[in-house]
C-alpha cells in the first residue's frame, strides 16, 4: 500500500476516534444530570444538553465537540497535508454522528461541523457561525439555524477556499441534513421546539 494512501487512512481513523468521544454523555453524567440519551430528543449534542437546564454543561459540550474535530484536523495537516486534514474532518463528523461505542447513535454534527470549518478555513467557519447565530436569534430554532448555515457553507467554501474544500463541506452538509431529517419533518409541521425548550411530543 502506498504511503500516501496509508496516511489518508490514518487521518480518517484519527478523526473518527476523536469525533466519537461522547462529551455530551460524559459531561451530563459527571454533572449528575443523568443519561442525556433519556432526555429530550435523546441526542448527545449541546442543544439537547441545554434541555437539562444546565447552560454551563451545554456550553462545555459545544466547545469540546468542536475541539474534537479541530484536534485531528490540525494533527493530520501537520503530519500528512491538506488532503489528510479534510479526511480527518469527515472522519470526525462520522465519529460524532455514528460512534461505535454508542451503537452508532450519536449527535447531529453541528458543533463538529463548526470545529471542522474553523480548522479547514477559519473564514468559512466564522461565516457559518454568523449565519447560525443570526437565524438562531431571529427564529429561536437551533435546527433551522444549523440547516441554513450548512446549506450556505459549501458556497462560501468554494468562493473563499477551493473546489476540494467545497466538496468536503458539501459532504458534511449533506450528512448534517440527514441527521436532521426528523427536525426537518417537524419544521414543516410547525412542531419543532424552540431553543431551550423541551422536545415536542
mmCIF file of C-alpha atoms in Angstrom:
data_model
loop_
_atom_site.group_PDB
_atom_site.id
_atom_site.type_symbol
_atom_site.label_atom_id
_atom_site.label_comp_id
_atom_site.label_asym_id
_atom_site.label_seq_id
_atom_site.Cartn_x
_atom_site.Cartn_y
_atom_site.Cartn_z
ATOM 1 C CA UNK A 1 0.000 0.000 0.000
ATOM 2 C CA UNK A 2 1.444 3.394 -0.992
ATOM 3 C CA UNK A 3 2.451 5.550 1.953
ATOM 4 C CA UNK A 4 0.170 8.394 0.837
ATOM 5 C CA UNK A 5 -2.931 6.186 0.999
ATOM 6 C CA UNK A 6 -1.879 4.818 4.385
ATOM 7 C CA UNK A 7 -1.543 8.363 5.712
ATOM 8 C CA UNK A 8 -5.017 9.266 4.456
ATOM 9 C CA UNK A 9 -6.491 6.197 6.119
ATOM 10 C CA UNK A 10 -4.715 7.096 9.360
ATOM 11 C CA UNK A 11 -6.110 10.627 9.159
ATOM 12 C CA UNK A 12 -9.668 9.349 8.682
ATOM 13 C CA UNK A 13 -9.320 6.899 11.583
ATOM 14 C CA UNK A 14 -7.815 9.572 13.805
ATOM 15 C CA UNK A 15 -10.745 11.833 13.005
ATOM 16 C CA UNK A 16 -13.271 9.084 13.665
ATOM 17 C CA UNK A 17 -11.805 8.100 17.021
ATOM 18 C CA UNK A 18 -11.619 11.695 18.180
ATOM 19 C CA UNK A 19 -15.084 12.527 16.872
ATOM 20 C CA UNK A 20 -16.633 9.506 18.570
ATOM 21 C CA UNK A 21 -15.837 10.769 22.091
ATOM 22 C CA UNK A 22 -19.353 11.421 23.535
ATOM 23 C CA UNK A 23 -18.648 14.567 25.515
ATOM 24 C CA UNK A 24 -22.354 15.336 25.962
ATOM 25 C CA UNK A 25 -22.918 11.981 27.637
ATOM 26 C CA UNK A 26 -19.746 12.191 29.713
ATOM 27 C CA UNK A 27 -20.352 15.732 30.958
ATOM 28 C CA UNK A 28 -24.019 15.268 31.831
ATOM 29 C CA UNK A 29 -23.237 12.138 33.810
ATOM 30 C CA UNK A 30 -20.336 13.846 35.571
ATOM 31 C CA UNK A 31 -22.637 16.752 36.476
ATOM 32 C CA UNK A 32 -25.216 14.388 37.934
ATOM 33 C CA UNK A 33 -27.787 15.170 35.243
ATOM 34 C CA UNK A 34 -28.395 11.544 34.298
ATOM 35 C CA UNK A 35 -28.168 9.895 30.895
ATOM 36 C CA UNK A 36 -28.612 12.539 28.197
ATOM 37 C CA UNK A 37 -29.945 9.817 25.896
ATOM 38 C CA UNK A 38 -33.028 9.622 28.115
ATOM 39 C CA UNK A 39 -33.692 13.379 27.955
ATOM 40 C CA UNK A 40 -35.456 15.390 25.263
ATOM 41 C CA UNK A 41 -34.540 14.121 21.810
ATOM 42 C CA UNK A 42 -32.070 11.586 23.198
ATOM 43 C CA UNK A 43 -29.323 13.317 21.248
ATOM 44 C CA UNK A 44 -25.852 13.658 22.822
ATOM 45 C CA UNK A 45 -25.198 17.123 21.366
ATOM 46 C CA UNK A 46 -25.151 20.528 23.038
ATOM 47 C CA UNK A 47 -28.703 21.515 22.034
ATOM 48 C CA UNK A 48 -30.164 18.529 23.842
ATOM 49 C CA UNK A 49 -27.806 19.026 26.793
ATOM 50 C CA UNK A 50 -29.285 22.515 27.087
ATOM 51 C CA UNK A 51 -32.650 20.876 27.757
ATOM 52 C CA UNK A 52 -31.283 19.739 31.128
ATOM 53 C CA UNK A 53 -31.311 23.402 32.130
ATOM 54 C CA UNK A 54 -27.565 23.474 32.744
ATOM 55 C CA UNK A 55 -26.180 26.112 30.382
ATOM 56 C CA UNK A 56 -22.580 25.634 31.514
ATOM 57 C CA UNK A 57 -22.593 21.928 30.691
ATOM 58 C CA UNK A 58 -24.264 22.664 27.354
ATOM 59 C CA UNK A 59 -21.618 25.294 26.527
ATOM 60 C CA UNK A 60 -18.811 22.927 27.542
ATOM 61 C CA UNK A 61 -20.320 20.222 25.317
ATOM 62 C CA UNK A 62 -20.454 22.625 22.375
ATOM 63 C CA UNK A 63 -16.818 23.671 22.805
ATOM 64 C CA UNK A 64 -15.473 20.152 23.325
ATOM 65 C CA UNK A 65 -17.468 18.740 20.411
ATOM 66 C CA UNK A 66 -15.959 21.436 18.198
ATOM 67 C CA UNK A 67 -12.452 20.805 19.518
ATOM 68 C CA UNK A 68 -12.686 17.061 18.922
ATOM 69 C CA UNK A 69 -12.845 17.949 15.221
ATOM 70 C CA UNK A 70 -10.206 20.682 15.360
ATOM 71 C CA UNK A 71 -7.572 18.472 17.011
ATOM 72 C CA UNK A 72 -7.404 15.623 14.452
ATOM 73 C CA UNK A 73 -7.601 18.073 11.548
ATOM 74 C CA UNK A 74 -4.625 20.075 12.792
ATOM 75 C CA UNK A 75 -2.656 16.919 13.571
ATOM 76 C CA UNK A 76 -3.406 15.408 10.166
ATOM 77 C CA UNK A 77 -2.478 18.636 8.393
ATOM 78 C CA UNK A 78 0.814 18.914 10.281
ATOM 79 C CA UNK A 79 1.944 15.363 9.535
ATOM 80 C CA UNK A 80 0.244 14.437 6.260
ATOM 81 C CA UNK A 81 -1.024 17.542 4.463
ATOM 82 C CA UNK A 82 -4.278 19.226 3.483
ATOM 83 C CA UNK A 83 -5.990 16.228 1.893
ATOM 84 C CA UNK A 84 -5.438 14.289 5.099
ATOM 85 C CA UNK A 85 -6.858 17.197 7.096
ATOM 86 C CA UNK A 86 -10.040 17.116 5.025
ATOM 87 C CA UNK A 87 -10.401 13.367 5.534
ATOM 88 C CA UNK A 88 -9.883 13.852 9.263
ATOM 89 C CA UNK A 89 -12.803 16.285 9.203
ATOM 90 C CA UNK A 90 -15.035 13.729 7.518
ATOM 91 C CA UNK A 91 -13.868 11.086 9.976
ATOM 92 C CA UNK A 92 -14.614 13.313 12.965
ATOM 93 C CA UNK A 93 -18.096 14.052 11.665
ATOM 94 C CA UNK A 94 -18.850 10.362 11.116
ATOM 95 C CA UNK A 95 -17.420 9.507 14.529
ATOM 96 C CA UNK A 96 -19.674 12.030 16.248
ATOM 97 C CA UNK A 97 -22.810 11.017 14.372
ATOM 98 C CA UNK A 98 -22.147 7.267 14.392
ATOM 99 C CA UNK A 99 -19.903 6.397 17.383
ATOM 100 C CA UNK A 100 -19.164 2.695 17.624
ATOM 101 C CA UNK A 101 -19.193 2.937 21.434
ATOM 102 C CA UNK A 102 -22.860 4.006 21.494
ATOM 103 C CA UNK A 103 -24.255 1.607 18.924
ATOM 104 C CA UNK A 104 -23.656 4.133 16.130
ATOM 105 C CA UNK A 105 -26.210 6.533 17.647
ATOM 106 C CA UNK A 106 -24.563 9.888 18.295
ATOM 107 C CA UNK A 107 -25.119 13.582 17.722
ATOM 108 C CA UNK A 108 -26.245 15.583 14.732
ATOM 109 C CA UNK A 109 -22.920 17.174 13.934
ATOM 110 C CA UNK A 110 -23.415 20.926 14.235
ATOM 111 C CA UNK A 111 -20.597 21.603 16.720
ATOM 112 C CA UNK A 112 -18.306 19.187 14.881
ATOM 113 C CA UNK A 113 -19.024 20.960 11.606
ATOM 114 C CA UNK A 114 -18.211 24.292 13.236
ATOM 115 C CA UNK A 115 -14.908 22.936 14.500
ATOM 116 C CA UNK A 116 -14.122 21.352 11.152
ATOM 117 C CA UNK A 117 -14.783 24.529 9.203
ATOM 118 C CA UNK A 118 -12.777 26.695 11.595
ATOM 119 C CA UNK A 119 -9.830 24.308 11.270
ATOM 120 C CA UNK A 120 -10.073 23.876 7.496
ATOM 121 C CA UNK A 121 -10.797 27.521 6.636
ATOM 122 C CA UNK A 122 -11.429 29.837 9.562
ATOM 123 C CA UNK A 123 -13.206 32.457 7.437
ATOM 124 C CA UNK A 124 -15.770 29.914 6.228
ATOM 125 C CA UNK A 125 -16.097 28.711 9.801
ATOM 126 C CA UNK A 126 -16.825 32.198 11.099
ATOM 127 C CA UNK A 127 -19.416 32.780 8.378
ATOM 128 C CA UNK A 128 -21.100 29.500 9.350
ATOM 129 C CA UNK A 129 -21.228 30.674 12.966
ATOM 130 C CA UNK A 130 -22.583 34.085 11.932
ATOM 131 C CA UNK A 131 -25.370 32.558 9.857
ATOM 132 C CA UNK A 132 -26.232 30.132 12.660
ATOM 133 C CA UNK A 133 -26.378 32.908 15.250
ATOM 134 C CA UNK A 134 -28.461 35.169 13.003
ATOM 135 C CA UNK A 135 -31.132 32.543 12.373
ATOM 136 C CA UNK A 136 -31.000 31.208 15.945
ATOM 137 C CA UNK A 137 -31.609 34.636 17.463
ATOM 138 C CA UNK A 138 -34.227 35.579 14.881
ATOM 139 C CA UNK A 139 -36.242 32.354 14.902
ATOM 140 C CA UNK A 140 -35.182 30.601 18.140
ATOM 141 C CA UNK A 141 -34.855 27.333 16.218
ATOM 142 C CA UNK A 142 -31.500 25.600 16.524
ATOM 143 C CA UNK A 143 -32.211 23.085 13.761
ATOM 144 C CA UNK A 144 -33.287 25.767 11.269
ATOM 145 C CA UNK A 145 -30.177 27.769 12.102
ATOM 146 C CA UNK A 146 -27.940 24.747 11.574
ATOM 147 C CA UNK A 147 -29.616 23.736 8.326
ATOM 148 C CA UNK A 148 -29.404 27.262 6.913
ATOM 149 C CA UNK A 149 -25.742 27.614 7.848
ATOM 150 C CA UNK A 150 -24.932 24.181 6.415
ATOM 151 C CA UNK A 151 -26.769 24.914 3.171
ATOM 152 C CA UNK A 152 -24.743 28.067 2.547
ATOM 153 C CA UNK A 153 -21.380 26.741 3.764
ATOM 154 C CA UNK A 154 -20.401 24.883 0.542
ATOM 155 C CA UNK A 155 -20.917 28.094 -1.438
ATOM 156 C CA UNK A 156 -18.615 30.091 0.821
ATOM 157 C CA UNK A 157 -16.122 27.196 0.845
ATOM 158 C CA UNK A 158 -15.989 27.317 -2.953
ATOM 159 C CA UNK A 159 -15.723 31.104 -3.181
ATOM 160 C CA UNK A 160 -13.267 31.601 -0.311
ATOM 161 C CA UNK A 161 -11.482 28.260 -0.383
ATOM 162 C CA UNK A 162 -11.177 25.690 -3.142
ATOM 163 C CA UNK A 163 -13.153 23.121 -5.102
ATOM 164 C CA UNK A 164 -11.834 20.300 -2.901
ATOM 165 C CA UNK A 165 -12.835 22.140 0.240
ATOM 166 C CA UNK A 166 -16.270 22.833 -1.212
ATOM 167 C CA UNK A 167 -16.771 19.129 -1.992
ATOM 168 C CA UNK A 168 -15.838 18.148 1.565
ATOM 169 C CA UNK A 169 -18.074 20.835 3.075
ATOM 170 C CA UNK A 170 -20.919 19.749 0.801
ATOM 171 C CA UNK A 171 -20.465 16.196 2.073
ATOM 172 C CA UNK A 172 -20.593 17.394 5.677
ATOM 173 C CA UNK A 173 -23.671 19.490 4.928
ATOM 174 C CA UNK A 174 -25.499 16.539 3.365
ATOM 175 C CA UNK A 175 -24.675 14.386 6.385
ATOM 176 C CA UNK A 176 -25.919 17.136 8.675
ATOM 177 C CA UNK A 177 -29.181 17.338 6.737
ATOM 178 C CA UNK A 178 -29.548 13.558 7.009
ATOM 179 C CA UNK A 179 -29.027 13.715 10.765
ATOM 180 C CA UNK A 180 -31.678 16.448 10.977
ATOM 181 C CA UNK A 181 -34.287 14.593 8.928
ATOM 182 C CA UNK A 182 -36.691 14.360 11.887
ATOM 183 C CA UNK A 183 -36.167 18.048 12.653
ATOM 184 C CA UNK A 184 -36.946 18.902 9.038
ATOM 185 C CA UNK A 185 -40.225 16.992 9.299
ATOM 186 C CA UNK A 186 -41.131 18.872 12.492
ATOM 187 C CA UNK A 187 -40.145 22.208 10.945
ATOM 188 C CA UNK A 188 -42.512 21.536 8.052
ATOM 189 C CA UNK A 189 -45.277 20.682 10.526
ATOM 190 C CA UNK A 190 -44.518 23.676 12.730
ATOM 191 C CA UNK A 191 -43.885 21.482 15.773
ATOM 192 C CA UNK A 192 -40.127 21.946 16.163
ATOM 193 C CA UNK A 193 -39.274 23.028 19.744
ATOM 194 C CA UNK A 194 -37.603 26.350 20.389
ATOM 195 C CA UNK A 195 -34.057 26.677 21.719
ATOM 196 C CA UNK A 196 -34.005 25.788 25.402
ATOM 197 C CA UNK A 197 -37.443 24.205 25.278
ATOM 198 C CA UNK A 198 -38.432 20.576 25.696
ATOM 199 C CA UNK A 199 -38.819 18.269 22.735
ATOM 200 C CA UNK A 200 -42.209 18.353 21.144
ATOM 201 C CA UNK A 201 -44.282 15.245 21.688
#
